[in-house]
Amino acid sequence: MRLLTLSILLLELTTAEAGQRVTVPLDGTWQIEDSVAADEIPNVWRHKVPVPGLANLAQPTFADVDLFDSRELIDNQIRAKTRPESARISEVGKPRQKRNYFWYRRAFGPPARNQVAILKISKAQFGTSVWLNGRQVGEHFGCFTAGYFNVTGAMNWENDNDLIVRVGAHPKVLPLSVPTGTDLEKLKWTPGIYDRVALLLSDNPVIETVQIAPAIDPTSITVHTVLRNYGKAVITELAHTITEWRSGTAQESKTTRNVVLESEETKVITDYIKMPDARLWSPEDPFLYVLKTATGGDSIETRFGIREFRFDTPTKRAYLNGKPYFLRGSNISLHRFFEDPLCRHQPWEEAWVRKLLIDVPKRMHWNTLRFAIGPVPEFWFDITDEAGLLIQNEYFIWTGEPREIRSDRWNEWTIEQLLTDFKEYLRDHWNHPSQAIWDASNETHSDVLRDRIIPEVRTLDLSNRPWDNGYNLPSGPHDPVEDHPYLFFRVYNGGEFNMTELETTTGAKSPYLPHPTAHPVIINEYGWLWLNRDGSPTQLTTKIYDKLLGPNATSDQRFELNAYLLAGLTEYWRAHRNAAGVLHFVYLTSSYKSGYTSDHFRDVEKLELQPAFEEWVGEAFKPLGVYINFWQDTLKRGTHRDVAVMMVNDYANDVAGNLSLAFVGEDGEEASRVERPFAIPALGAHTYAFVLQVPRHAGRYILNATATAADELARPKPTISRRKVRIQ
C-alpha cells in the first residue's frame, strides 16, 4: 500500500478544468412489448410508447394494462362488494392480466468515448432490469427512486447501441421484500418508465453525488462530494464554483483542493463555503444558486437555495429562515391521477406542470403542497424550487393498521430493503430547497418506521429536515405529526355533525390523531366532502350530500355547498392557530364514478378549477385570514346578534386596515352594517367582537366580514368571510 501511495504522488495532477460530463438524454419514443416470462425478450417490436410516461400510453394499446387487485383493499367493504372474489387476496395482490413484464427498447448512436458510462433511469415501476447490446448490466428493485447502471463494459463506442429495459407489469413480479406502493383506495397499478432516462459520460474520477447543506447564520453551504475512481490511481483537483442561477453572475466563493484516489476507491470530501450576503430562498423570493463541482474527469452542476426549515415543539410552529412561518396549501396524489382517463401524457408536459405548480397555487394563495402517497418526476421539484413552494414529500406507504414486526422484517418487507429505498429517496431530493418535510407514510402505524428507519436515514440529510410519519408518534423531538380531522366522516359513519359545533370549539387536535402529543401539528387532510368532476358524490360522500341537500340535488348545488363548507373549515382551522399548517385534500387526483375521492377541476386538461371552489376556498387561504365564528342557519328578524370575527396575519409584517360586518340581501344591498379598524401584528392573530342588527325583513342573506388592508397595493384584494343565513 505504501508503494502504491508513493506511485500516486508521482502522477501528474489532473485539473478540474479538464473534466467535463456529457449527458445524453434518452427520452422520447421507445418500442415496447410484453411477455409472461422474465427471460422472454421480444423478437418483434410492434408497439411504441413515450418515455417518460406509462405503459398505458402505448400505441397500439395493450389490453388490461394496469388491472391489479391490491392486497391493501382486502378489507375494504366497498371494493369487496364490487369484486367479491378478490376479497381474500393473499400476499401482495392479484393481477388481472395475462402478462408479467413490459420490455422497452431504443437505439442511440455512438457517443464520444469516455472512461465511464452510467445509465440513469430516474423512476420506473415495477422493478427495472437493463440490457445493453445483448448484455445484462444490472437491476434495480426500487419503484420510487432513481436507478443507476454502470454500462461501461457493454458500450459500443463505434456503432449504434441497443438498449432494452424490462419493467414489471404489476407489483407481484417483485419479491415480497420490496415495497411497491400501498394505497387503500387505488384501483389501477400502471407500470412504466415514468421519469427521465439519460446516459452520463465522464472520465475518472467520477462524481457520484453532491449534497449541499445551506446555513443562514452565517450564510454558507457545507458540501459533501462522493468521488469514485473506476480506473488507475490518480491525483485530481476538486473545485467548487458558485453562480447565481438566473443571471449567471459568479460569486467570489470558490474552493479548490487536491484529492488522492486509489484504484476502485470511493471517497467522501467535505467542504465549507462561505457565502456572505447571500440572498435567502423562500416562497416569497425563491432565489436560486448553482454550484459547479469539477474533478479532472467529471463535472456536475447542482442548483440550490439558501434556506433553513424546521419545526419547534415548544411553540408548535414551523420556522423558515429562523422565523415562524404558516403553511397553507393542498395535496397532489399523482399516482392516483395516473388512474384517471384524462391523465394521458400531461404529467410530463412542462407547460401543464408549470401551470399546475405555479399559476394555480399562486391564485389560491398556497405556499405548500404535499405530494401524497407516491413520488413525482424529478423535474416537478425543479419547478417547485423556482415556484417557491414548500413540499411535504410522502413515501408510498399507506397501510392503515399495524403489521407483523420481526427482527429483520416489517411484515413481508425487509428492513434492509426499506433502508435502501429510503436512503435513495433522500439522495434524490436533498438538494432541492422546496423539499421541506420528509414524510415516511400516510395514516400508518409502524414502530419500524419510527424507531429504526427514520433514525438511521435522517442523519444522511445534512440539512436535518423534519420527518412526518403518518399516525405514529414522532421520531424526533421537533418532528411534526399529521392530523386528518374529517368532521363529516361522522355523517358517513352513521353519526351526526353540524357546522354549528365549530362555534364552541377551538380547533384543537382531533380524535382522529390516535395518540397524545404536544408536537407541532400539520392538518394535511380535512373535509370528507369530495365530489366527482361532474358534481356527483363519490362512494365516500353520497350519504353526506343526501343528508345535507337531499338525493335530488343538482350538481351546481353540490358544488356550491362543497365550496362553502370547505372554505369555512379552512377558515376555522387557520383562525384558531392550533396547526402549523393547513393543507386541503385534494388538489389533484383521479376522478371517476367508482373512485373514493376526487379533485376540484372543471377541466383537468386545461387545469381550470371548478369556479365555486376557486372563489370560496381561494378566499379562505389568503395570507390575511378572516373567520366569522357563526354557523346558524336562521336568525330572528329585527333582533341584535353578537358576532366574533377572528383574524390571522401570515405576513412577516404588521397589517392594519378596516374590518366591516354586514348583512347583504339577495338584491346585493346591505341591510345593516358595522365596522371598525383592525391592527394585526406580524404573524399574529386577534378576535374582534361586533354587535350587529339582524335585518327587519325576512329572506335569504349573506353575512359578510370584509378586511381591507390600508396598504392595498401590497396585498391581495380585501379578504372576505361569508355565511349564508335565512332571516325569519
XYZ file of C-alpha atoms in Angstrom:
728
model
C 0.000 0.000 0.000
C 2.882 2.360 0.821
C 4.495 1.779 -2.600
C 1.145 2.404 -4.284
C 0.709 5.669 -2.405
C 4.199 6.790 -3.422
C 3.449 5.989 -7.041
C 0.301 8.070 -6.863
C 2.264 11.086 -5.729
C 4.400 10.816 -8.858
C 1.338 11.026 -11.134
C 0.544 14.204 -12.984
C -2.203 16.217 -11.307
C -5.442 16.320 -13.327
C -7.016 19.762 -13.043
C -10.723 20.359 -12.531
C -10.895 22.362 -15.747
C -10.075 19.212 -17.724
C -13.162 17.235 -16.708
C -16.490 17.624 -18.435
C -19.534 15.381 -18.019
C -21.605 14.664 -21.114
C -25.296 13.916 -20.596
C -27.058 12.097 -23.420
C -30.861 12.362 -22.977
C -32.675 9.161 -23.906
C -36.233 10.433 -23.501
C -38.591 10.191 -26.430
C -40.408 7.435 -28.290
C -39.357 3.889 -27.405
C -40.528 0.498 -28.633
C -42.473 -1.649 -26.172
C -43.738 -5.245 -25.972
C -44.977 -7.546 -23.221
C -44.295 -11.069 -22.041
C -45.194 -13.629 -19.423
C -41.697 -14.960 -18.755
C -38.844 -12.892 -17.318
C -36.375 -14.094 -19.968
C -38.696 -13.739 -22.954
C -37.010 -10.844 -24.768
C -39.252 -9.938 -27.734
C -38.156 -10.731 -31.288
C -40.697 -8.439 -32.925
C -41.483 -4.878 -31.781
C -44.880 -3.585 -32.903
C -45.784 -1.009 -30.223
C -44.402 2.423 -29.354
C -44.563 4.351 -26.093
C -43.357 7.730 -24.745
C -40.569 7.803 -22.172
C -41.088 9.171 -19.617
C -44.679 8.003 -19.391
C -46.690 4.893 -18.589
C -47.313 1.665 -20.448
C -50.989 2.552 -20.915
C -49.853 5.250 -23.385
C -48.528 2.628 -25.821
C -49.756 2.625 -29.412
C -51.297 0.305 -30.409
C -52.709 -0.123 -26.918
C -52.325 -3.194 -24.712
C -55.420 -4.790 -23.151
C -55.851 -4.752 -19.350
C -52.539 -2.939 -18.974
C -52.999 -1.797 -15.366
C -55.514 -4.213 -13.810
C -54.311 -5.425 -10.442
C -56.112 -6.061 -7.158
C -54.030 -4.798 -4.260
C -53.804 -6.714 -1.038
C -54.461 -3.420 0.694
C -58.091 -3.496 -0.477
C -58.908 -6.856 1.103
C -60.941 -5.412 3.949
C -62.494 -2.531 2.055
C -66.208 -3.261 2.114
C -66.994 -1.180 -0.949
C -64.393 -2.982 -3.051
C -65.403 -6.396 -1.698
C -68.968 -5.785 -2.875
C -67.913 -4.776 -6.367
C -65.473 -7.651 -6.787
C -66.207 -10.211 -4.052
C -63.885 -12.847 -5.459
C -60.929 -10.585 -4.626
C -61.878 -10.085 -1.006
C -59.351 -12.639 0.253
C -56.247 -11.830 -1.735
C -53.079 -13.337 -0.282
C -49.576 -11.900 -0.381
C -49.047 -8.695 -2.350
C -52.130 -8.868 -4.570
C -53.668 -10.460 -7.623
C -53.009 -9.445 -11.243
C -55.972 -9.239 -13.605
C -53.899 -9.512 -16.765
C -52.050 -12.255 -18.624
C -48.623 -10.606 -18.708
C -45.885 -10.160 -16.111
C -43.427 -7.853 -17.892
C -43.094 -4.970 -20.305
C -39.973 -4.584 -22.405
C -38.763 -1.140 -23.546
C -36.257 -0.720 -26.363
C -34.445 2.087 -28.138
C -31.203 2.658 -30.011
C -28.743 5.515 -29.598
C -25.736 6.489 -31.627
C -22.111 6.089 -30.560
C -21.128 8.935 -28.227
C -17.620 10.274 -27.835
C -15.530 7.716 -25.958
C -15.240 8.225 -22.211
C -13.801 6.138 -19.418
C -17.124 5.672 -17.589
C -20.721 5.378 -18.821
C -23.592 5.363 -16.317
C -27.229 4.868 -17.318
C -29.691 6.713 -15.079
C -33.366 5.701 -15.028
C -34.890 8.273 -12.716
C -38.007 6.237 -11.827
C -39.692 3.101 -13.143
C -42.144 0.578 -11.770
C -42.310 -2.285 -11.004
C -38.625 -3.237 -10.863
C -36.053 -2.445 -13.551
C -33.591 -4.705 -15.417
C -31.271 -3.387 -18.136
C -29.622 -4.971 -21.183
C -27.193 -3.069 -23.396
C -26.101 -4.620 -26.681
C -27.354 -8.007 -25.557
C -25.551 -7.932 -22.197
C -27.497 -7.714 -18.928
C -25.879 -4.966 -16.895
C -27.986 -4.797 -13.728
C -31.320 -4.438 -11.986
C -32.949 -2.063 -9.541
C -35.899 -3.035 -7.349
C -36.899 0.466 -6.204
C -40.151 1.730 -7.712
C -39.914 5.326 -6.470
C -36.223 6.221 -6.740
C -33.542 6.556 -9.408
C -31.631 3.506 -10.596
C -28.015 3.837 -11.767
C -26.426 1.205 -14.027
C -22.732 1.018 -14.932
C -22.881 0.201 -18.652
C -19.229 0.974 -19.445
C -18.294 -2.603 -20.292
C -21.271 -3.051 -22.609
C -20.932 0.230 -24.552
C -20.289 0.259 -28.280
C -18.184 3.353 -28.919
C -18.010 2.853 -32.676
C -21.580 1.927 -33.724
C -25.177 2.266 -32.568
C -26.143 0.867 -29.169
C -29.226 -1.267 -28.498
C -30.799 -0.575 -25.077
C -33.517 -2.786 -23.564
C -35.211 -2.114 -20.222
C -37.610 -4.590 -18.613
C -40.140 -3.465 -16.016
C -42.699 -5.486 -14.126
C -46.240 -5.266 -15.457
C -47.672 -5.336 -11.928
C -46.381 -5.324 -8.329
C -46.486 -9.101 -7.856
C -43.475 -9.721 -10.110
C -41.192 -8.267 -7.424
C -40.081 -10.123 -4.280
C -42.326 -9.662 -1.263
C -39.422 -7.903 0.453
C -39.762 -4.894 -1.906
C -42.231 -2.038 -1.228
C -44.221 -1.467 -4.418
C -46.721 1.085 -3.114
C -49.666 0.674 -0.768
C -52.812 2.749 -1.197
C -56.125 1.619 0.249
C -58.138 3.435 -2.421
C -56.068 2.907 -5.566
C -57.714 0.658 -8.145
C -55.187 0.595 -11.006
C -51.459 -0.077 -10.813
C -49.854 1.141 -14.024
C -46.272 0.148 -14.929
C -43.802 2.146 -16.936
C -40.665 4.261 -17.052
C -42.269 7.349 -15.558
C -39.242 9.600 -15.203
C -36.321 10.711 -17.335
C -33.642 8.405 -18.764
C -30.126 9.614 -19.558
C -26.631 8.329 -20.264
C -23.962 10.022 -18.131
C -20.460 10.006 -19.660
C -17.294 11.095 -17.879
C -13.693 10.244 -17.130
C -12.178 9.299 -13.791
C -12.643 10.202 -11.057
C -16.434 10.265 -11.279
C -18.627 12.477 -9.100
C -21.259 10.081 -7.726
C -23.246 12.516 -5.585
C -23.137 16.068 -4.322
C -25.121 17.129 -1.260
C -25.423 20.804 -0.341
C -26.491 21.805 3.159
C -27.194 25.545 3.411
C -26.964 27.630 6.578
C -28.252 31.132 7.225
C -26.091 32.277 10.160
C -23.662 32.910 8.668
C -24.874 32.353 5.112
C -22.836 29.435 3.840
C -23.034 25.909 2.468
C -21.493 22.617 3.502
C -20.817 20.363 0.512
C -20.425 16.577 0.649
C -18.927 15.239 -2.578
C -18.709 11.490 -3.155
C -15.956 10.622 -5.645
C -15.500 7.211 -7.254
C -12.399 6.180 -9.185
C -13.065 3.316 -11.600
C -9.576 3.494 -13.125
C -5.944 3.672 -12.099
C -4.725 5.608 -9.085
C -4.936 9.341 -9.618
C -4.455 12.723 -8.007
C -7.215 15.073 -9.019
C -8.132 18.658 -8.375
C -11.611 19.087 -6.849
C -13.098 22.526 -7.403
C -16.381 24.213 -6.439
C -17.617 27.454 -8.004
C -20.918 29.253 -7.365
C -23.034 31.384 -9.680
C -26.477 32.931 -9.454
C -28.903 30.703 -11.348
C -30.826 33.229 -13.430
C -28.170 35.862 -14.038
C -25.128 33.594 -14.161
C -23.265 36.133 -12.034
C -20.246 34.488 -10.423
C -19.851 34.559 -6.657
C -16.490 35.136 -5.053
C -16.792 31.938 -3.018
C -14.668 29.183 -4.531
C -12.754 26.231 -3.127
C -10.082 24.061 -4.711
C -8.209 21.104 -3.233
C -6.202 18.082 -4.374
C -7.588 14.598 -3.736
C -5.745 11.281 -3.949
C -7.827 8.312 -5.136
C -6.531 4.807 -5.468
C -7.949 2.365 -7.989
C -11.613 1.479 -7.327
C -11.678 3.788 -4.311
C -14.715 5.792 -3.186
C -14.055 8.855 -1.060
C -16.270 11.465 0.624
C -14.938 15.031 0.633
C -16.460 17.747 2.839
C -16.045 21.432 2.030
C -17.376 24.515 3.783
C -18.003 27.549 1.580
C -18.881 30.977 2.917
C -21.471 32.994 1.004
C -21.544 36.410 2.670
C -24.633 38.490 1.879
C -26.291 35.584 0.077
C -29.948 36.005 -0.767
C -32.239 33.640 1.117
C -34.725 31.318 -0.601
C -38.387 31.479 0.417
C -41.809 31.077 -1.228
C -41.959 34.854 -1.419
C -38.485 35.080 -3.001
C -37.337 31.718 -4.448
C -33.791 32.796 -5.229
C -31.506 30.058 -6.563
C -27.780 29.479 -6.965
C -25.777 26.900 -8.915
C -22.761 25.028 -7.556
C -20.410 23.632 -10.201
C -18.321 20.757 -8.890
C -15.466 19.508 -11.057
C -12.661 16.958 -10.996
C -10.063 16.140 -13.596
C -12.514 13.777 -15.256
C -16.040 14.881 -14.382
C -18.182 17.900 -13.601
C -21.705 18.414 -12.343
C -23.945 21.411 -11.683
C -26.245 21.401 -8.658
C -28.906 24.048 -8.145
C -29.678 25.059 -4.562
C -31.191 27.718 -2.350
C -30.007 29.202 0.939
C -32.733 28.378 3.429
C -33.397 26.575 6.699
C -36.709 24.919 7.559
C -37.674 23.273 10.843
C -40.432 22.787 13.387
C -40.298 23.728 17.060
C -42.196 21.728 19.681
C -42.349 24.399 22.435
C -44.076 26.873 20.092
C -45.713 24.224 17.839
C -44.753 26.265 14.815
C -42.871 25.819 11.544
C -39.832 28.077 11.100
C -38.441 29.239 7.769
C -35.088 31.012 7.861
C -35.362 31.448 11.613
C -38.849 32.980 11.682
C -42.301 31.444 12.259
C -43.981 30.514 9.009
C -47.549 29.276 8.494
C -48.104 26.616 5.852
C -51.122 26.984 3.548
C -51.836 24.618 0.730
C -53.162 21.379 -0.614
C -52.242 17.870 -1.802
C -51.320 16.231 -5.087
C -51.753 12.472 -5.367
C -50.072 11.873 -8.705
C -50.173 8.071 -8.624
C -53.931 8.250 -8.206
C -54.089 10.717 -11.091
C -52.276 8.089 -13.166
C -55.562 6.128 -12.960
C -57.588 8.980 -14.431
C -58.797 8.560 -18.029
C -57.757 12.176 -18.688
C -54.236 11.801 -17.299
C -52.662 10.830 -20.611
C -49.162 12.376 -21.001
C -49.871 15.597 -19.097
C -47.682 14.930 -16.010
C -44.665 15.052 -18.356
C -45.705 18.161 -20.307
C -43.731 21.053 -18.830
C -46.275 23.768 -19.657
C -49.077 21.781 -17.973
C -46.957 21.045 -14.889
C -45.836 24.661 -14.573
C -49.448 25.803 -14.595
C -50.279 23.123 -12.025
C -47.407 24.062 -9.698
C -47.060 27.807 -10.269
C -50.071 29.574 -11.745
C -52.929 27.882 -9.886
C -51.255 27.717 -6.436
C -50.459 31.422 -6.633
C -54.098 32.228 -7.348
C -55.134 30.020 -4.425
C -52.562 31.668 -2.079
C -50.825 28.355 -1.359
C -47.196 28.201 -0.251
C -47.092 24.442 0.467
C -48.032 21.210 -1.263
C -47.954 17.641 -0.038
C -47.037 15.073 -2.681
C -49.255 12.408 -1.148
C -48.927 8.624 -1.380
C -46.326 8.399 -4.091
C -43.498 10.312 -5.812
C -43.446 12.740 -8.716
C -40.961 13.050 -11.612
C -37.697 14.844 -10.877
C -38.466 17.945 -12.918
C -41.510 18.668 -10.737
C -39.093 19.527 -7.925
C -37.092 21.739 -10.283
C -40.318 23.668 -10.860
C -41.319 23.850 -7.177
C -37.840 25.214 -6.426
C -38.481 28.003 -8.924
C -42.096 28.488 -7.852
C -41.259 28.850 -4.187
C -43.375 26.002 -2.843
C -42.565 24.071 0.315
C -43.072 20.352 -0.325
C -44.065 17.630 2.103
C -42.731 14.639 0.192
C -44.537 11.446 1.183
C -43.157 7.966 0.591
C -45.587 5.468 -0.925
C -46.796 3.721 2.257
C -50.383 3.762 3.474
C -51.080 0.584 5.393
C -53.599 1.837 7.931
C -53.139 -0.823 10.585
C -50.021 -2.230 12.279
C -48.265 -5.102 10.564
C -46.357 -8.029 11.964
C -42.907 -6.986 13.134
C -39.908 -9.280 13.289
C -36.230 -8.549 13.838
C -35.457 -8.256 10.134
C -38.871 -7.594 8.605
C -41.959 -5.437 8.765
C -44.495 -7.951 7.543
C -43.003 -9.124 4.191
C -40.853 -6.020 3.621
C -37.281 -6.456 4.814
C -35.665 -3.772 6.920
C -32.714 -3.874 4.529
C -34.877 -3.055 1.502
C -36.763 -0.321 3.346
C -33.464 1.279 4.343
C -32.195 1.058 0.765
C -35.335 2.704 -0.599
C -35.398 5.484 1.987
C -31.688 6.257 1.502
C -32.254 6.603 -2.245
C -35.356 8.697 -1.577
C -33.222 11.179 0.393
C -30.411 11.136 -2.179
C -32.816 12.042 -4.993
C -34.245 15.120 -3.252
C -31.883 16.516 -0.657
C -30.576 19.420 -2.785
C -33.999 20.893 -3.536
C -34.851 23.905 -1.344
C -38.544 23.139 -1.899
C -38.060 19.731 -0.257
C -39.067 20.820 3.250
C -40.567 17.800 5.058
C -39.723 14.128 4.687
C -42.857 12.013 5.100
C -42.399 8.286 5.734
C -46.035 7.204 5.491
C -49.688 8.184 5.445
C -52.070 7.257 8.287
C -49.824 4.322 9.191
C -48.918 2.648 12.474
C -45.355 1.304 12.451
C -42.751 1.093 15.178
C -40.267 0.020 12.485
C -40.548 3.314 10.617
C -40.399 5.372 13.805
C -37.668 3.524 15.712
C -35.438 2.047 13.004
C -35.866 3.513 9.535
C -36.159 7.240 10.271
C -33.399 7.385 12.946
C -30.943 5.637 10.642
C -31.593 7.601 7.462
C -32.256 11.082 8.844
C -28.554 11.532 9.664
C -27.801 11.249 5.933
C -29.620 14.554 5.352
C -27.086 17.220 6.276
C -29.907 19.770 6.456
C -31.652 17.704 9.157
C -35.115 18.298 7.731
C -38.120 17.311 9.872
C -39.946 13.995 9.427
C -43.682 13.344 9.401
C -44.703 9.714 9.816
C -48.409 9.015 9.495
C -50.181 8.112 12.724
C -47.005 7.149 14.560
C -45.558 9.017 17.479
C -42.861 11.440 16.298
C -39.373 10.058 15.822
C -37.502 13.262 16.696
C -38.043 15.850 19.439
C -39.176 18.530 16.978
C -40.822 16.389 14.315
C -44.414 17.283 13.399
C -47.425 14.982 13.390
C -50.194 14.898 10.812
C -53.844 15.281 11.742
C -56.800 14.442 9.498
C -59.867 15.955 11.191
C -62.529 14.628 8.822
C -65.514 16.009 10.708
C -68.021 14.927 8.058
C -66.743 11.367 8.368
C -69.123 11.170 11.322
C -72.048 11.557 8.917
C -70.592 8.961 6.533
C -70.197 6.609 9.502
C -73.837 6.996 10.540
C -73.351 9.747 13.125
C -74.026 13.463 13.270
C -72.051 16.610 12.555
C -73.223 20.181 12.128
C -71.062 23.219 11.413
C -72.664 24.960 14.401
C -70.343 22.821 16.575
C -67.464 24.998 15.375
C -68.862 27.990 17.264
C -67.979 26.445 20.633
C -64.786 24.526 19.757
C -61.231 25.770 19.407
C -59.715 23.722 16.582
C -57.680 21.542 18.915
C -56.074 18.247 17.901
C -58.807 15.932 16.680
C -59.645 12.448 17.972
C -58.519 11.108 14.592
C -54.907 11.633 15.661
C -54.654 8.432 17.698
C -52.015 9.318 20.250
C -51.284 12.125 22.717
C -48.605 14.571 21.627
C -47.547 18.165 22.216
C -45.617 18.263 18.935
C -46.427 20.660 16.099
C -49.433 19.534 14.077
C -49.945 19.697 10.318
C -53.557 19.360 9.224
C -52.885 17.966 5.761
C -56.299 16.384 5.148
C -59.805 17.536 6.113
C -63.299 17.793 4.700
C -64.708 14.394 3.597
C -66.784 16.317 1.069
C -65.412 15.048 -2.260
C -67.360 15.432 -5.481
C -66.535 13.974 -8.867
C -65.769 16.485 -11.588
C -69.335 16.132 -12.903
C -70.718 17.120 -9.488
C -71.827 13.636 -8.434
C -70.823 12.372 -4.976
C -68.009 9.845 -4.658
C -68.505 6.495 -2.974
C -67.486 8.088 0.336
C -69.796 11.123 0.200
C -73.196 10.026 -1.149
C -74.653 9.767 2.367
C -73.404 13.232 3.237
C -74.899 15.091 0.285
C -78.148 13.124 0.516
C -78.451 14.275 4.118
C -77.394 17.891 3.539
C -79.170 18.551 0.240
C -81.396 15.560 -0.463
C -80.975 12.922 -3.176
C -82.425 15.156 -5.897
C -79.912 17.983 -5.558
C -78.259 19.286 -8.713
C -74.534 19.239 -9.424
C -74.385 23.036 -9.114
C -75.998 22.849 -5.671
C -73.470 20.268 -4.539
C -70.546 22.257 -5.964
C -71.724 25.385 -4.141
C -72.162 23.569 -0.831
C -68.815 21.799 -1.204
C -67.005 25.104 -1.728
C -68.911 26.837 1.061
C -68.161 24.164 3.662
C -64.513 23.664 2.651
C -63.927 27.411 2.819
C -65.480 27.559 6.281
C -63.402 24.645 7.560
C -60.249 26.210 6.097
C -61.002 29.497 7.838
C -61.735 27.660 11.081
C -58.513 25.620 11.216
C -56.418 28.647 10.293
C -58.138 31.057 12.680
C -57.525 29.002 15.818
C -53.799 28.700 15.129
C -53.530 25.215 16.643
C -51.891 23.853 13.489
C -48.564 24.865 11.967
C -50.032 24.134 8.556
C -53.441 23.716 6.932
C -53.404 21.680 3.698
C -56.654 20.778 1.960
C -57.176 17.309 0.437
C -57.090 17.096 -2.533
C -55.889 19.427 -5.333
C -55.097 16.767 -7.966
C -56.141 13.110 -8.012
C -58.273 10.803 -10.142
C -61.993 11.280 -10.750
C -64.334 8.529 -11.890
C -67.576 7.000 -10.681
C -66.048 4.077 -8.773
C -63.484 6.324 -7.045
C -63.374 7.319 -3.402
C -62.040 10.880 -3.577
C -61.756 13.494 -6.322
C -60.216 16.871 -7.063
C -61.735 20.262 -7.907
C -61.047 20.666 -11.611
C -63.805 21.571 -14.023
C -61.353 20.786 -16.832
C -58.227 18.941 -15.693
C -56.624 19.048 -19.143
C -56.780 22.860 -19.162
C -56.334 22.999 -15.363
C -59.480 25.059 -14.919
C -60.731 24.824 -11.345
C -64.403 24.446 -10.511
C -65.418 28.134 -10.198
C -67.155 27.905 -6.807
C -64.150 26.141 -5.282
C -61.711 28.745 -6.567
C -63.919 31.607 -5.410
C -64.680 30.363 -1.892
C -61.622 28.302 -0.953
C -59.147 30.649 -2.613
C -60.556 33.420 -0.414
C -60.139 31.266 2.701
C -56.397 30.773 2.050
C -55.439 34.437 1.739
C -52.487 35.370 3.994
C -54.690 37.884 5.804
C -57.308 35.440 7.040
C -60.827 36.195 8.274
C -63.242 33.818 10.030
C -66.762 34.615 11.224
C -67.459 32.425 14.233
C -71.093 31.980 13.251
C -72.854 28.984 11.647
C -76.566 29.401 12.467
C -78.918 28.616 9.598
C -81.623 31.029 10.752
C -81.993 34.204 12.793
C -84.989 36.092 14.081
C -85.551 39.354 12.217
C -85.159 42.691 13.936
C -83.005 41.362 16.809
C -79.371 42.040 17.598
C -76.622 39.469 17.327
C -73.201 39.234 18.961
C -70.695 38.053 16.359
C -66.985 37.347 16.831
C -64.691 37.789 13.833
C -61.289 36.111 14.111
C -58.347 37.341 12.045
C -54.886 35.926 11.348
C -51.915 37.571 9.681
C -49.487 35.243 7.905
C -47.378 38.150 6.687
C -43.982 38.885 8.254
C -45.029 42.494 8.877
C -47.867 44.223 10.701
C -51.124 44.740 8.819
C -53.749 47.357 9.674
C -56.917 48.492 7.972
C -60.694 48.384 8.200
C -62.926 45.423 9.186
C -66.635 45.535 8.399
C -69.512 43.162 9.131
C -72.700 43.406 7.118
C -75.875 41.543 6.132
C -76.323 41.612 2.357
C -79.625 40.683 0.771
C -80.271 38.753 -2.415
C -80.551 42.070 -4.244
C -76.943 42.900 -3.293
C -77.960 45.715 -0.956
C -76.658 45.961 2.602
C -79.415 45.657 5.196
C -77.199 46.516 8.182
C -73.516 47.207 8.714
C -70.910 47.880 11.410
C -67.197 48.475 11.018
C -64.071 49.223 12.962
C -60.305 49.500 12.389
C -58.113 46.423 12.845
C -54.417 46.010 13.501
C -52.746 42.571 13.458
C -49.056 42.223 14.276
C -46.748 40.239 12.031
C -47.663 36.515 12.151
C -50.258 37.383 14.785
C -53.958 36.917 15.360
C -56.795 38.812 17.004
C -60.549 38.480 17.549
C -62.953 41.385 17.174
C -66.414 41.454 18.769
C -69.356 43.015 16.936
C -72.988 43.654 17.792
C -74.954 43.646 14.556
C -78.622 44.298 13.946
C -80.400 41.455 12.197
C -82.382 42.713 9.149
C -86.043 43.564 9.765
C -87.239 41.844 6.598
C -87.345 38.080 6.151
C -85.373 36.448 3.371
C -82.022 34.947 2.437
C -78.923 36.944 3.342
C -75.153 36.700 3.297
C -73.296 37.765 6.414
C -70.056 39.311 5.131
C -66.927 40.108 7.137
C -64.567 42.166 4.973
C -60.989 43.058 5.950
C -59.344 45.732 3.822
C -55.686 46.429 4.484
C -54.646 50.066 4.401
C -51.703 49.267 2.138
C -53.859 47.751 -0.606
C -51.120 47.850 -3.239
C -49.045 45.397 -1.204
C -51.942 42.994 -0.518
C -54.326 40.796 -2.421
C -57.839 42.174 -2.694
C -59.813 42.519 0.563
C -60.360 39.222 2.397
C -63.985 38.208 2.835
C -65.561 35.588 5.095
C -69.203 34.756 4.305
C -72.081 32.917 5.975
C -75.417 32.045 4.452
C -78.388 32.702 6.744
C -82.151 32.876 6.465
C -83.896 35.684 8.357
C -87.345 34.696 9.648
